[in-house]
PDB file of C-alpha atoms in Angstrom:
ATOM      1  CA  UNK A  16      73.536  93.392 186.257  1.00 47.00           C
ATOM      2  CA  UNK A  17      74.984  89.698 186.663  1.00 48.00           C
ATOM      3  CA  UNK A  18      76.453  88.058 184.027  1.00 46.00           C
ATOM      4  CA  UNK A  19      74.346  85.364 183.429  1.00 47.00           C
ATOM      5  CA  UNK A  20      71.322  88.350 182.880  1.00 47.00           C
ATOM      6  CA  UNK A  21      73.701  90.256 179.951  1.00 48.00           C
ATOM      7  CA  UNK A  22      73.956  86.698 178.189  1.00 48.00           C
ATOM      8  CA  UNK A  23      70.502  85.968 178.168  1.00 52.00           C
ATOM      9  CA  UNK A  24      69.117  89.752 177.506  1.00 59.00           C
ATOM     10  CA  UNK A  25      72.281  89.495 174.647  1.00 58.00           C
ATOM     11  CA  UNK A  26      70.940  85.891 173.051  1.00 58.00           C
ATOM     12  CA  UNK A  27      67.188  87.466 173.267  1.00 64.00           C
ATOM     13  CA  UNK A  28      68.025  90.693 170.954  1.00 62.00           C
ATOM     14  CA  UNK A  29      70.291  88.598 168.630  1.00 59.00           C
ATOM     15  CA  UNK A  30      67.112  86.063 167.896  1.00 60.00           C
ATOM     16  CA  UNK A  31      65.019  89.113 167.575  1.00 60.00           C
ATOM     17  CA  UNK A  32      67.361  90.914 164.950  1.00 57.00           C
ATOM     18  CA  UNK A  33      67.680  87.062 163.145  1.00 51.00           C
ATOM     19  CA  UNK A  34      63.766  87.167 163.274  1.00 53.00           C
ATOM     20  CA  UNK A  35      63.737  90.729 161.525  1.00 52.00           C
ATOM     21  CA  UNK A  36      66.426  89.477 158.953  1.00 50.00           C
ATOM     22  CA  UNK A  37      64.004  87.036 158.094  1.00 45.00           C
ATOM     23  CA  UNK A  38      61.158  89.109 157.480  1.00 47.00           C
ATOM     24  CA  UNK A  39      63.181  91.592 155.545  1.00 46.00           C
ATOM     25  CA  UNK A  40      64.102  88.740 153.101  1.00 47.00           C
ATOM     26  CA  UNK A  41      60.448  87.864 152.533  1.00 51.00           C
ATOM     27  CA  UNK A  42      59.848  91.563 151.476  1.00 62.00           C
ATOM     28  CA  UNK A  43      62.961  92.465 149.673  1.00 80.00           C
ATOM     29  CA  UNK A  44      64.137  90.530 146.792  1.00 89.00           C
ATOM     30  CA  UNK A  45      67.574  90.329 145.351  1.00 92.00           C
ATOM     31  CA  UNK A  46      68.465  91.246 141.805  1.00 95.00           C
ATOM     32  CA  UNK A  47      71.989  90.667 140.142  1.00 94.00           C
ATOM     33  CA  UNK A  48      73.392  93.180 138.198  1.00 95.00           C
ATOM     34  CA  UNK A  49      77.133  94.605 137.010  1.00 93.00           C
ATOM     35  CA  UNK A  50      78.856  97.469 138.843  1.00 90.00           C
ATOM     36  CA  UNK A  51      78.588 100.517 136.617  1.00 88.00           C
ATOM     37  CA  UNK A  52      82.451 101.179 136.861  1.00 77.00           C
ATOM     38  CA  UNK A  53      85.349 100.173 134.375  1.00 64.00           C
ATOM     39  CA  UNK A  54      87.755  99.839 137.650  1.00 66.00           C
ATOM     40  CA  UNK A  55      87.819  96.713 138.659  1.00 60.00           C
ATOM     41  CA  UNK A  56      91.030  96.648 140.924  1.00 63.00           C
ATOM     42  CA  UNK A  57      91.548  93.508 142.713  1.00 59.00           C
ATOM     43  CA  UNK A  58      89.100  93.624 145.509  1.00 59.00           C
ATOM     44  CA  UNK A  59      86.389  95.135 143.796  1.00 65.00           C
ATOM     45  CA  UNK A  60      82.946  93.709 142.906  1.00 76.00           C
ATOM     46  CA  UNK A  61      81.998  93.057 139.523  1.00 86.00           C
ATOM     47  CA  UNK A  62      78.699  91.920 140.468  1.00 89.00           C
ATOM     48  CA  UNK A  63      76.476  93.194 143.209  1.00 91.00           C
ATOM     49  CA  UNK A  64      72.990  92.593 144.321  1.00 93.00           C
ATOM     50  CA  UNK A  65      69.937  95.103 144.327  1.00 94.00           C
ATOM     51  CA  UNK A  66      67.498  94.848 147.224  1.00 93.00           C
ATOM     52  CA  UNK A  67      63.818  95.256 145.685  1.00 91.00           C
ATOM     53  CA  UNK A  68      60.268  95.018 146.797  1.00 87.00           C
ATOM     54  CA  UNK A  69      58.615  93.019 144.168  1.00 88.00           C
ATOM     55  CA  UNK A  70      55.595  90.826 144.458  1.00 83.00           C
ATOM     56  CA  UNK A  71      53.652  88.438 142.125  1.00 85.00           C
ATOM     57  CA  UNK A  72      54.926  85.148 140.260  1.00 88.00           C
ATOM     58  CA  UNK A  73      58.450  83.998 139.857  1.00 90.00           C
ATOM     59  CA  UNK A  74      57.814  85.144 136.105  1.00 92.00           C
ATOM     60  CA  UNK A  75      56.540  88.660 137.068  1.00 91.00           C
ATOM     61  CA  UNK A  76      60.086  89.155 139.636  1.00 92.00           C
ATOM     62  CA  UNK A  77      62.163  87.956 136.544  1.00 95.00           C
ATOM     63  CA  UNK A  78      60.488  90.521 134.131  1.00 95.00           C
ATOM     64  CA  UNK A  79      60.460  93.244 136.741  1.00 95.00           C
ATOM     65  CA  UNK A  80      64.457  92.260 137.177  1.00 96.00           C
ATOM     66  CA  UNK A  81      65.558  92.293 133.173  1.00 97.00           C
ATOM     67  CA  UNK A  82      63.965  95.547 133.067  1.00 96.00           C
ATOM     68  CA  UNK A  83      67.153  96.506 134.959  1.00 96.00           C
ATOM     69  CA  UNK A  84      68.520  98.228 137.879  1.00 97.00           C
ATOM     70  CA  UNK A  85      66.911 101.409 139.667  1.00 95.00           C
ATOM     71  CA  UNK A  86      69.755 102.460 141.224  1.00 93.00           C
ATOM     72  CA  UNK A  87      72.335 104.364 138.959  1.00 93.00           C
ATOM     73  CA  UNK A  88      75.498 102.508 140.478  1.00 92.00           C
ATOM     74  CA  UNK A  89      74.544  99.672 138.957  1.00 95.00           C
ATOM     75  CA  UNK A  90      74.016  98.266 134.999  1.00 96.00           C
ATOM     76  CA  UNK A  91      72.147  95.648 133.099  1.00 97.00           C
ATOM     77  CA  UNK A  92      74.361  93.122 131.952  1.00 96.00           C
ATOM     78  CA  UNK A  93      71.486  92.359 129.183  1.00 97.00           C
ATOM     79  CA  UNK A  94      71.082  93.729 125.779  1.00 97.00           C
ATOM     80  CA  UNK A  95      67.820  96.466 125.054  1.00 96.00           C
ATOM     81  CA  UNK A  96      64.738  94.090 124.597  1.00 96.00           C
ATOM     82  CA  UNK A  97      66.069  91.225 126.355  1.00 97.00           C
ATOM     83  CA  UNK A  98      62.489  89.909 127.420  1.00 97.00           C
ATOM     84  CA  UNK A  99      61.184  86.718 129.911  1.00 97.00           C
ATOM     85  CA  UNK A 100      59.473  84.254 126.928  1.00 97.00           C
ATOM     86  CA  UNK A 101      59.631  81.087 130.200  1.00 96.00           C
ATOM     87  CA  UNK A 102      60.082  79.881 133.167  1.00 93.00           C
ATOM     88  CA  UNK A 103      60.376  76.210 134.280  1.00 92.00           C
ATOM     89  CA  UNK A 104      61.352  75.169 138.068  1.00 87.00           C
ATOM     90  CA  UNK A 105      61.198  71.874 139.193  1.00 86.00           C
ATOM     91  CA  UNK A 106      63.855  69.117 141.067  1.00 88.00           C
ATOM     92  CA  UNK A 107      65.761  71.981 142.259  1.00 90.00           C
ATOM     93  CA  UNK A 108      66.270  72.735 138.585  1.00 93.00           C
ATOM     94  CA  UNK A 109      65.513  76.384 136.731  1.00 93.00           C
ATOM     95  CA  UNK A 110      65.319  76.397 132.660  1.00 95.00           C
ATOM     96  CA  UNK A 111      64.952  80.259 131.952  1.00 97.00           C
ATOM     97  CA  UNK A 112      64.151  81.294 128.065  1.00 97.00           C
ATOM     98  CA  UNK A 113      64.458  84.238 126.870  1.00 97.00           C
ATOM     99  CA  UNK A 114      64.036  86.613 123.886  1.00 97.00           C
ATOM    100  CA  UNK A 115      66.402  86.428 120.818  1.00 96.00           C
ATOM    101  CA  UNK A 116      68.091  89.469 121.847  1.00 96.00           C
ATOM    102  CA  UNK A 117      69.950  87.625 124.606  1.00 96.00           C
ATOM    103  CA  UNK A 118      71.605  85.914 121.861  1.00 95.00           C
ATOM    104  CA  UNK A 119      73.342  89.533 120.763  1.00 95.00           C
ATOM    105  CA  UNK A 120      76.185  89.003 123.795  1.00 94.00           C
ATOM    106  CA  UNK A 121      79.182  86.661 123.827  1.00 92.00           C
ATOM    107  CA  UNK A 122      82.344  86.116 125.750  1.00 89.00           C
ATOM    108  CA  UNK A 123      83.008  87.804 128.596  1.00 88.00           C
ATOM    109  CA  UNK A 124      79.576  89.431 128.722  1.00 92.00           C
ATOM    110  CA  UNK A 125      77.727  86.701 128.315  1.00 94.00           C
ATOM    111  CA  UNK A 126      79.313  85.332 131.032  1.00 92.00           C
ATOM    112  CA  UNK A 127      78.792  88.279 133.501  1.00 93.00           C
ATOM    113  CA  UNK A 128      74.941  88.369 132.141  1.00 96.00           C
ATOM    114  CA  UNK A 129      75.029  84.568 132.502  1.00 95.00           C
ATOM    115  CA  UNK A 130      76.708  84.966 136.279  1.00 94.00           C
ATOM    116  CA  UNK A 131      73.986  87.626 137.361  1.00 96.00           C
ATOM    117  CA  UNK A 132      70.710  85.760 136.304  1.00 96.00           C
ATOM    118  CA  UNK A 133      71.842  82.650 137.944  1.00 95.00           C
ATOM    119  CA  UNK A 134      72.624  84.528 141.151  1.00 94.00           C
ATOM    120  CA  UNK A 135      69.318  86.067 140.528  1.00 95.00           C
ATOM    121  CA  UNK A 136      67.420  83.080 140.101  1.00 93.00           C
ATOM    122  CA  UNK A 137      69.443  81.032 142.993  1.00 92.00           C
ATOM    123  CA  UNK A 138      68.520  83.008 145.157  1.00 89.00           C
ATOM    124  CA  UNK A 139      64.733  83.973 144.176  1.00 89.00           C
ATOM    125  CA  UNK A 140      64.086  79.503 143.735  1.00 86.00           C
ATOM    126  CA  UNK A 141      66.802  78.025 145.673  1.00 83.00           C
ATOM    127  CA  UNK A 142      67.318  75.725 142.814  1.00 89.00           C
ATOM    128  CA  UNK A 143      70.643  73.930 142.583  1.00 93.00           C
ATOM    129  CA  UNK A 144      71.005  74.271 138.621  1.00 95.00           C
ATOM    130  CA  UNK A 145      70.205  76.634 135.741  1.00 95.00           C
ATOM    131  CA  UNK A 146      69.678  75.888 132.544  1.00 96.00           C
ATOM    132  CA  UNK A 147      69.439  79.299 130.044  1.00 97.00           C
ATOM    133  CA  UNK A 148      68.344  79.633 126.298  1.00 96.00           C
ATOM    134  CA  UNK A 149      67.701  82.082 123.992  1.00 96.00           C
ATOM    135  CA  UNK A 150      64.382  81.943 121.629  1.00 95.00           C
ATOM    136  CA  UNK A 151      65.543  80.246 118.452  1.00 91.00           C
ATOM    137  CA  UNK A 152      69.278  81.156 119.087  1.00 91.00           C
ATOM    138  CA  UNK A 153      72.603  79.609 120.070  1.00 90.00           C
ATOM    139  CA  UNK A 154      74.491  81.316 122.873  1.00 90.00           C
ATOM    140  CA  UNK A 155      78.252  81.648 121.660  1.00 84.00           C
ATOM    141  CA  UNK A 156      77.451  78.218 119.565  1.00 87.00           C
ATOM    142  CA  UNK A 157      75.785  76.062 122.065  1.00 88.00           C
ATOM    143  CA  UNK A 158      72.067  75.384 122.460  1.00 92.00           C
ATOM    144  CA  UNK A 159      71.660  76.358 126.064  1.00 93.00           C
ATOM    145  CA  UNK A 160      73.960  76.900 129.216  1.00 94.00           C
ATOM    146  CA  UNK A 161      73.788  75.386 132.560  1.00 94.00           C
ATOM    147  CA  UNK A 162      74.971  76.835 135.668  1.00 94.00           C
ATOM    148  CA  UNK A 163      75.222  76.232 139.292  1.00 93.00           C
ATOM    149  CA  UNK A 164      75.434  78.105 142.069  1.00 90.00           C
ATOM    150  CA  UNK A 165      79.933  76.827 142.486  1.00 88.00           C
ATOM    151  CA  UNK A 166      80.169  76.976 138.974  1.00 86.00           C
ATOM    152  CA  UNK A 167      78.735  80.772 137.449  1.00 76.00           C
ATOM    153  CA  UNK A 168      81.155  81.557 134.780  1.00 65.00           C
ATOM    154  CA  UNK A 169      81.456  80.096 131.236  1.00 56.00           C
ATOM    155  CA  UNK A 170      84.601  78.229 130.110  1.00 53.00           C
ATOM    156  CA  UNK A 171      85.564  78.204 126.384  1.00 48.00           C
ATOM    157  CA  UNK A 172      85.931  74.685 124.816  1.00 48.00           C
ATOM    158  CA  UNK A 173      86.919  75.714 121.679  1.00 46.00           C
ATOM    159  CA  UNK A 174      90.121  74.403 120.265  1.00 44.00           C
ATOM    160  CA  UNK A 175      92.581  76.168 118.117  1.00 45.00           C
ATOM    161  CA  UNK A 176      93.187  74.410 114.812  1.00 39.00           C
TER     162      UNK A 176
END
């Protein structure tokens, strides 16, 4: 075959796979969740994503998602209960509440838990910004916590007296 025929043949099957990515995305979602593994060497994933067919409202995907993983290589990052009470999205801004339970985790894991719902919800809104609260609780002493998709884990501001 000539050269100029491989090229074009090549550029036709590489927009057809790109089409068929596309398609796959509308069908499968992505969910957020923690490796279940207590090695995490340098290289390794703490969090990874789960590919799942869910369909209905933004609300239904985010309760179908804190119900946790189905595949037993990965874990919740949320505490038993932890239940969708609302979900705002406008301005390329998400404000997520959830049930008091949420308000059980602190330090590291609430910044895993914190790290895998915004990657969750960035991805399922394309919002720029997250804002998370817990029903009539403080998470680690502050009202709510906002994330974006460069900035996913929690710093501590408290100072040593």
């Amino acid at each position: 075959l000539p050269t100029s025929r491989i090229f074009c043949n090549r550029a036709k099957i590489q927009d057809y796979i790109y089409g068929l990515l596309l398609q796959i995305n509308l069908y499968f979602l992505q969910f957020y969740y923690l490796q279940n593994t207590t090695d995490y060497s340098l290289g390794s994933t703490i969090i990874s994503p789960e590919y799942r067919h869910v369909e209905g409202t933004l609300a239904d995907q985010l309760e179908v998602y804190l119900n946790g993983p189905t595949s037993s290589d990965l874990v919740s990052p949320f505490p038993d209960g932890t239940k969708l009470i609302s979900i705002q999205f406008g301005n390329n801004k998400a404000e997520i509440l959830l049930s008091q339970e949420f308000s059980q985790l602190g330090g590291i894991e609430l910044s895993l838990a914190c790290a895998s719902l915004a990657k969750t919800c960035f991805t399922l809104t394309q919002a720029t910004e997250l804002e998370i609260r817990a029903e009539k609780s403080l998470l680690d002493g502050t009202e709510c916590i906002t994330l974006t998709p460069t900035s996913l884990l929690l710093t501590d501001n408290s100072i040593d007296k």
